[in-house]
Coordinates of C-alpha atoms and ligand atoms in Angstrom, one line a residue:
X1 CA 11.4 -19.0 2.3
X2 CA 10.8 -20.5 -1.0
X3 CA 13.4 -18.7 -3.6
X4 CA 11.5 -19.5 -6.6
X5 CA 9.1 -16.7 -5.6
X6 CA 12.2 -14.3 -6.7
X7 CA 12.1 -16.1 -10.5
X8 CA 11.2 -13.9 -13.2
X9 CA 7.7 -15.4 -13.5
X10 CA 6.1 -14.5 -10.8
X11 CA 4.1 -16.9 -8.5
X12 CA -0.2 -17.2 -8.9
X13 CA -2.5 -18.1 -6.6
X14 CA -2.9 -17.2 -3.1
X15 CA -0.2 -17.6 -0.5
X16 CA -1.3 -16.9 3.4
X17 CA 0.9 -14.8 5.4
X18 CA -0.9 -14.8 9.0
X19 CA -4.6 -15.8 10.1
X20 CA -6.2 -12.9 8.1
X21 CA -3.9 -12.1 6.0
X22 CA -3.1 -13.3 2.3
X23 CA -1.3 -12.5 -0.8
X24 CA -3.6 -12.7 -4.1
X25 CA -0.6 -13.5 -6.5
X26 CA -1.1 -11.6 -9.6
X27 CA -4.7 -11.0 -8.7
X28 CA -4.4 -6.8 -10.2
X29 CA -2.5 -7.7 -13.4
X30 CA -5.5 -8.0 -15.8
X31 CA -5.9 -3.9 -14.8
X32 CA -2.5 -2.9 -14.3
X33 CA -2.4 -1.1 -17.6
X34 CA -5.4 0.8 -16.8
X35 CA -4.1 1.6 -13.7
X36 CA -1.3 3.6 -14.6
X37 CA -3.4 5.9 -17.2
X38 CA -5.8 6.7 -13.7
X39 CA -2.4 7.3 -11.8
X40 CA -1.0 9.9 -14.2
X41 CA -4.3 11.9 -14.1
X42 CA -4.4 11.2 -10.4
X43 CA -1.0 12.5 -9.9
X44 CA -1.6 15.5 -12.2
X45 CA -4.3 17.0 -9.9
X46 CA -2.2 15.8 -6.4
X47 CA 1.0 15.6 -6.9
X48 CA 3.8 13.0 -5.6
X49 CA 5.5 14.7 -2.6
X50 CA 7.6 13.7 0.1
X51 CA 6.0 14.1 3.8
X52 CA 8.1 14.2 6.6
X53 CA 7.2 12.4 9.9
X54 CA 6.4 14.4 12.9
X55 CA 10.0 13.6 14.1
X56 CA 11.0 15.7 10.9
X57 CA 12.3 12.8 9.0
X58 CA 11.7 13.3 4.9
X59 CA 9.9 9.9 4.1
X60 CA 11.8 8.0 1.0
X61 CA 8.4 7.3 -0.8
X62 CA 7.0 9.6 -2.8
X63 CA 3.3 10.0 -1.8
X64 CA -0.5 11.2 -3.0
X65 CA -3.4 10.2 -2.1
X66 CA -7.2 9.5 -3.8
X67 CA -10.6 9.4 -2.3
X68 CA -12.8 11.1 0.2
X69 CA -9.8 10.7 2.8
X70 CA -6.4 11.1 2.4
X71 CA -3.4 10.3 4.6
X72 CA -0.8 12.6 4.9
X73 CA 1.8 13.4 7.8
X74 CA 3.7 16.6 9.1
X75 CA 5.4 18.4 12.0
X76 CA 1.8 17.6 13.5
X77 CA 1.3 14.3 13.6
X78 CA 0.0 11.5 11.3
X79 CA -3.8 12.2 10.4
X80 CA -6.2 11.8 7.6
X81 CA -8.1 14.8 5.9
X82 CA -10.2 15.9 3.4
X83 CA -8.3 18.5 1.9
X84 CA -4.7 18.0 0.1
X85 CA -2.7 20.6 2.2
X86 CA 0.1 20.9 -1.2
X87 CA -3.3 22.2 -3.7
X88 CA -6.0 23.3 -0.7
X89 CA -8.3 21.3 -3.1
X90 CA -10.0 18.1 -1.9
X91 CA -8.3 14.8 -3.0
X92 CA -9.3 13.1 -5.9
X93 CA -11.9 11.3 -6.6
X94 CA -10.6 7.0 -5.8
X95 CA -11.7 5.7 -9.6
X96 CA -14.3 3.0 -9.4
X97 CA -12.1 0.8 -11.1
X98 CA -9.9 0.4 -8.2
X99 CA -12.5 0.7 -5.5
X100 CA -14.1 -2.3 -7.2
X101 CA -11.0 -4.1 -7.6
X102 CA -10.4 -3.6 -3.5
X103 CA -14.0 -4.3 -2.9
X104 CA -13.1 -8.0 -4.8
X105 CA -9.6 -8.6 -3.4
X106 CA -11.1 -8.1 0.2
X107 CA -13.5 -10.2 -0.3
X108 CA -11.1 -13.2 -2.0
X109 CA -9.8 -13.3 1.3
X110 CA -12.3 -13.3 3.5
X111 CA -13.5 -9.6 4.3
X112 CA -16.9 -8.6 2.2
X113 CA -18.7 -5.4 1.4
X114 CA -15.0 -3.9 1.6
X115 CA -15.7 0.0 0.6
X116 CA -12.6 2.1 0.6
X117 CA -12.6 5.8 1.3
X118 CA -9.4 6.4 1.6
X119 CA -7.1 5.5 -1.2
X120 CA -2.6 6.1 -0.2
X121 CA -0.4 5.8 -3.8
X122 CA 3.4 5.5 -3.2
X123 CA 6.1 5.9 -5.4
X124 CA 9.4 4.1 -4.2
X125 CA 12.8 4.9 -6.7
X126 CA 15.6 1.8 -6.1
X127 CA 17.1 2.6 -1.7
X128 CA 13.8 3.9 -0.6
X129 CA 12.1 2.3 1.4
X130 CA 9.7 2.3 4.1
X131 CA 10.2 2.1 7.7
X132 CA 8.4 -0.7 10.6
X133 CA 4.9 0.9 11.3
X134 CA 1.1 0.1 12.3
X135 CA -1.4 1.5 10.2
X136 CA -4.2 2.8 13.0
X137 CA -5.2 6.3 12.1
X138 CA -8.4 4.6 10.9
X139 CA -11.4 4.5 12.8
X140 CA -12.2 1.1 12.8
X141 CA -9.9 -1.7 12.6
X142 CA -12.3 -4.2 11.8
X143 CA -12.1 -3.4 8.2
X144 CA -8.8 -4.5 6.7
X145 CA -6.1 -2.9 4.3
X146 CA -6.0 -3.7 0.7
X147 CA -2.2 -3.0 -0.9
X148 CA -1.5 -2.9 -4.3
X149 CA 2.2 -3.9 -5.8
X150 CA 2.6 -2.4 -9.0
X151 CA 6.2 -2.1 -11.0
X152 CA 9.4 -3.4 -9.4
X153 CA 9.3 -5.8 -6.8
X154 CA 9.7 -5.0 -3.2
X155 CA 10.3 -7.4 -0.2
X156 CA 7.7 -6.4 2.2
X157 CA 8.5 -7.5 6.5
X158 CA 5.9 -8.5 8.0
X159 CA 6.3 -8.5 11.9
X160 CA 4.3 -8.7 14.8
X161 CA 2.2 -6.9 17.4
X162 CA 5.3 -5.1 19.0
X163 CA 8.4 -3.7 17.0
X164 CA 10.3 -6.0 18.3
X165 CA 9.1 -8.9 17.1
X166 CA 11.0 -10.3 14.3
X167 CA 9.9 -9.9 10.5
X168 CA 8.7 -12.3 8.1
X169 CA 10.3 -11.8 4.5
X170 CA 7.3 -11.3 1.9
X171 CA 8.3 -10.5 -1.8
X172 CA 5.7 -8.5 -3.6
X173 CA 5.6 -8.3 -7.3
X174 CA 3.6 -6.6 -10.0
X175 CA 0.3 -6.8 -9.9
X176 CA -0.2 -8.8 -6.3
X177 CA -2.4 -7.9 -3.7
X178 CA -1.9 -8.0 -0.3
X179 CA -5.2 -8.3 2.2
X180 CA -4.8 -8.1 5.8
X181 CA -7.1 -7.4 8.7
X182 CA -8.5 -9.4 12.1
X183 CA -5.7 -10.2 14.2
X184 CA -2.9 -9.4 12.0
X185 CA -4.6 -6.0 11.2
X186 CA -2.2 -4.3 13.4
X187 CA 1.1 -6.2 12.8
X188 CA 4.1 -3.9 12.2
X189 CA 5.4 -3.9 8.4
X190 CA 7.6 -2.4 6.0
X191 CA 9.1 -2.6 3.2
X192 CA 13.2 -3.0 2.6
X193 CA 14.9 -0.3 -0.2
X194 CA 13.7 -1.1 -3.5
X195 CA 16.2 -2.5 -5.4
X196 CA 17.9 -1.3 -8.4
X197 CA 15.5 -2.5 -11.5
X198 CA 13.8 -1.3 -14.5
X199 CA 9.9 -2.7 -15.1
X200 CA 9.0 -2.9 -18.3
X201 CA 5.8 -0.7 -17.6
X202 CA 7.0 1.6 -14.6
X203 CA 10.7 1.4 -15.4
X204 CA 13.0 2.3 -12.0
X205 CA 10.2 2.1 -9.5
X206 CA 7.8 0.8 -7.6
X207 CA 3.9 1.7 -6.8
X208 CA 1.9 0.7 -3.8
X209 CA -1.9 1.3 -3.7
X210 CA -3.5 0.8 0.0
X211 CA -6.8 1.1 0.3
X212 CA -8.3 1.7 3.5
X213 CA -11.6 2.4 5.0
X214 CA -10.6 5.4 7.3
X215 CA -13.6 7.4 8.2
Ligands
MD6_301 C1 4.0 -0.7 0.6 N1 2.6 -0.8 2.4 O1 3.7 -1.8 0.3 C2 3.7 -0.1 2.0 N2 0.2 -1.0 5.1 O2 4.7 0.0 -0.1 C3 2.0 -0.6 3.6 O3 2.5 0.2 4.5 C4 0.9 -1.3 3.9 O4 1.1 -2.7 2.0 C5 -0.8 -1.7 5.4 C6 -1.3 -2.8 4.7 C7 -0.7 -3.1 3.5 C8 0.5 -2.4 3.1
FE302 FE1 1.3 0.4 6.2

């Protein structure tokens, strides 16, 4: 672990986490601002709610999503759909901006013609936090996920192919990108509680774009 990565001035380049999986340091920032004028109109027609997992645990995160597909989770199970079940409306549209800006990052790192249908926002406040999971509700694993750090910073675990396998410590900061797919597409990961902070942009929290390509 290299603790210069926590220093206010946050690390550039590209730092690789497993055999298909890399950090883009900084790689969102020049858009960043933009970003957060398409999230407020995104979350004014789909609301930030918190889901509960099937066992009936309230997820921590605040969630929405954009695009043809969203993710969502209930009583029922983890799925994706077309229809936001909190408006009966169909999600948002995902802004070209940020399908373009997954499209490049996926392709930085190894994985081209990278197009997103499915678009998850999350909003962690300092102690949430997400728990170890897989992401495999998509159809086809071959395509990787594209995450988005935006606001404070997060330590994200990255494990392995069963829960049990012990984490690597990643901190994410504002504006980096994380690409994974390939082998490590289904490594177990989460991310610790969000630590007390204010971001000069966001202020107390923390916003994670994935992009997927679900259908
Ligand atoms: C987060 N991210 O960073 C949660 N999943 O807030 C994820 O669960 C995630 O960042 C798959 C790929 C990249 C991710
Ligand atoms: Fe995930």
């Amino acid at each position: 672990m290299n603790f210069d990565l926590f220093a206010d001035d946050t690390p550039k380049g590209r730092e690789t986490i497993g055999p298909s999986a890399v950090v883009l340091r900084g790689f969102a920032l020049p858009e960043a601002q933009s970003c957060l004028a398409l999230l407020k109109q995104l979350q004014a027609a789909a609301p930030l709610r918190h889901m509960s997992t099937p066992g009936g645990y309230r997820m921590s995160a605040a969630m929405t999503c954009c695009g043809a597909l969203g993710w969502i989770t209930d009583q029922h199970g983890y799925r994706y759909t077309t229809v936001d079940p909190l408006t009966g409306q169909a999600w948002p549209t995902m802004p070209d901006a940020w399908r373009i800006l997954a499209r490049e990052a996926a392709a930085q790192a190894g994985f081209a013609s990278f197009e997103p249908d499915a678009c998850l926002i999350n909003r962690y406040v300092p102690g949430a936090k997400m728990s170890l999971h897989q992401d495999k509700d998509e159809r086809d694993h071959r395509w990787p996920v594209v995450s988005v750090s935006l606001g404070l910073p997060a330590v994200f675990q990255f494990g392995g192919l069963k829960r049990s396998d012990k984490p690597l410590r990643v901190p994410l900061f504002h504006g980096d990108v994380l690409v994974w797919g390939g082998a490590d597409r289904l490594r177990f990961h989460g991310i610790l509680p969000v630590a007390e902070g204010e971001h000069p942009l966001l202020g107390a929290q923390r916003i994670n774009l994935t992009f997927r390509k679900a259908g």
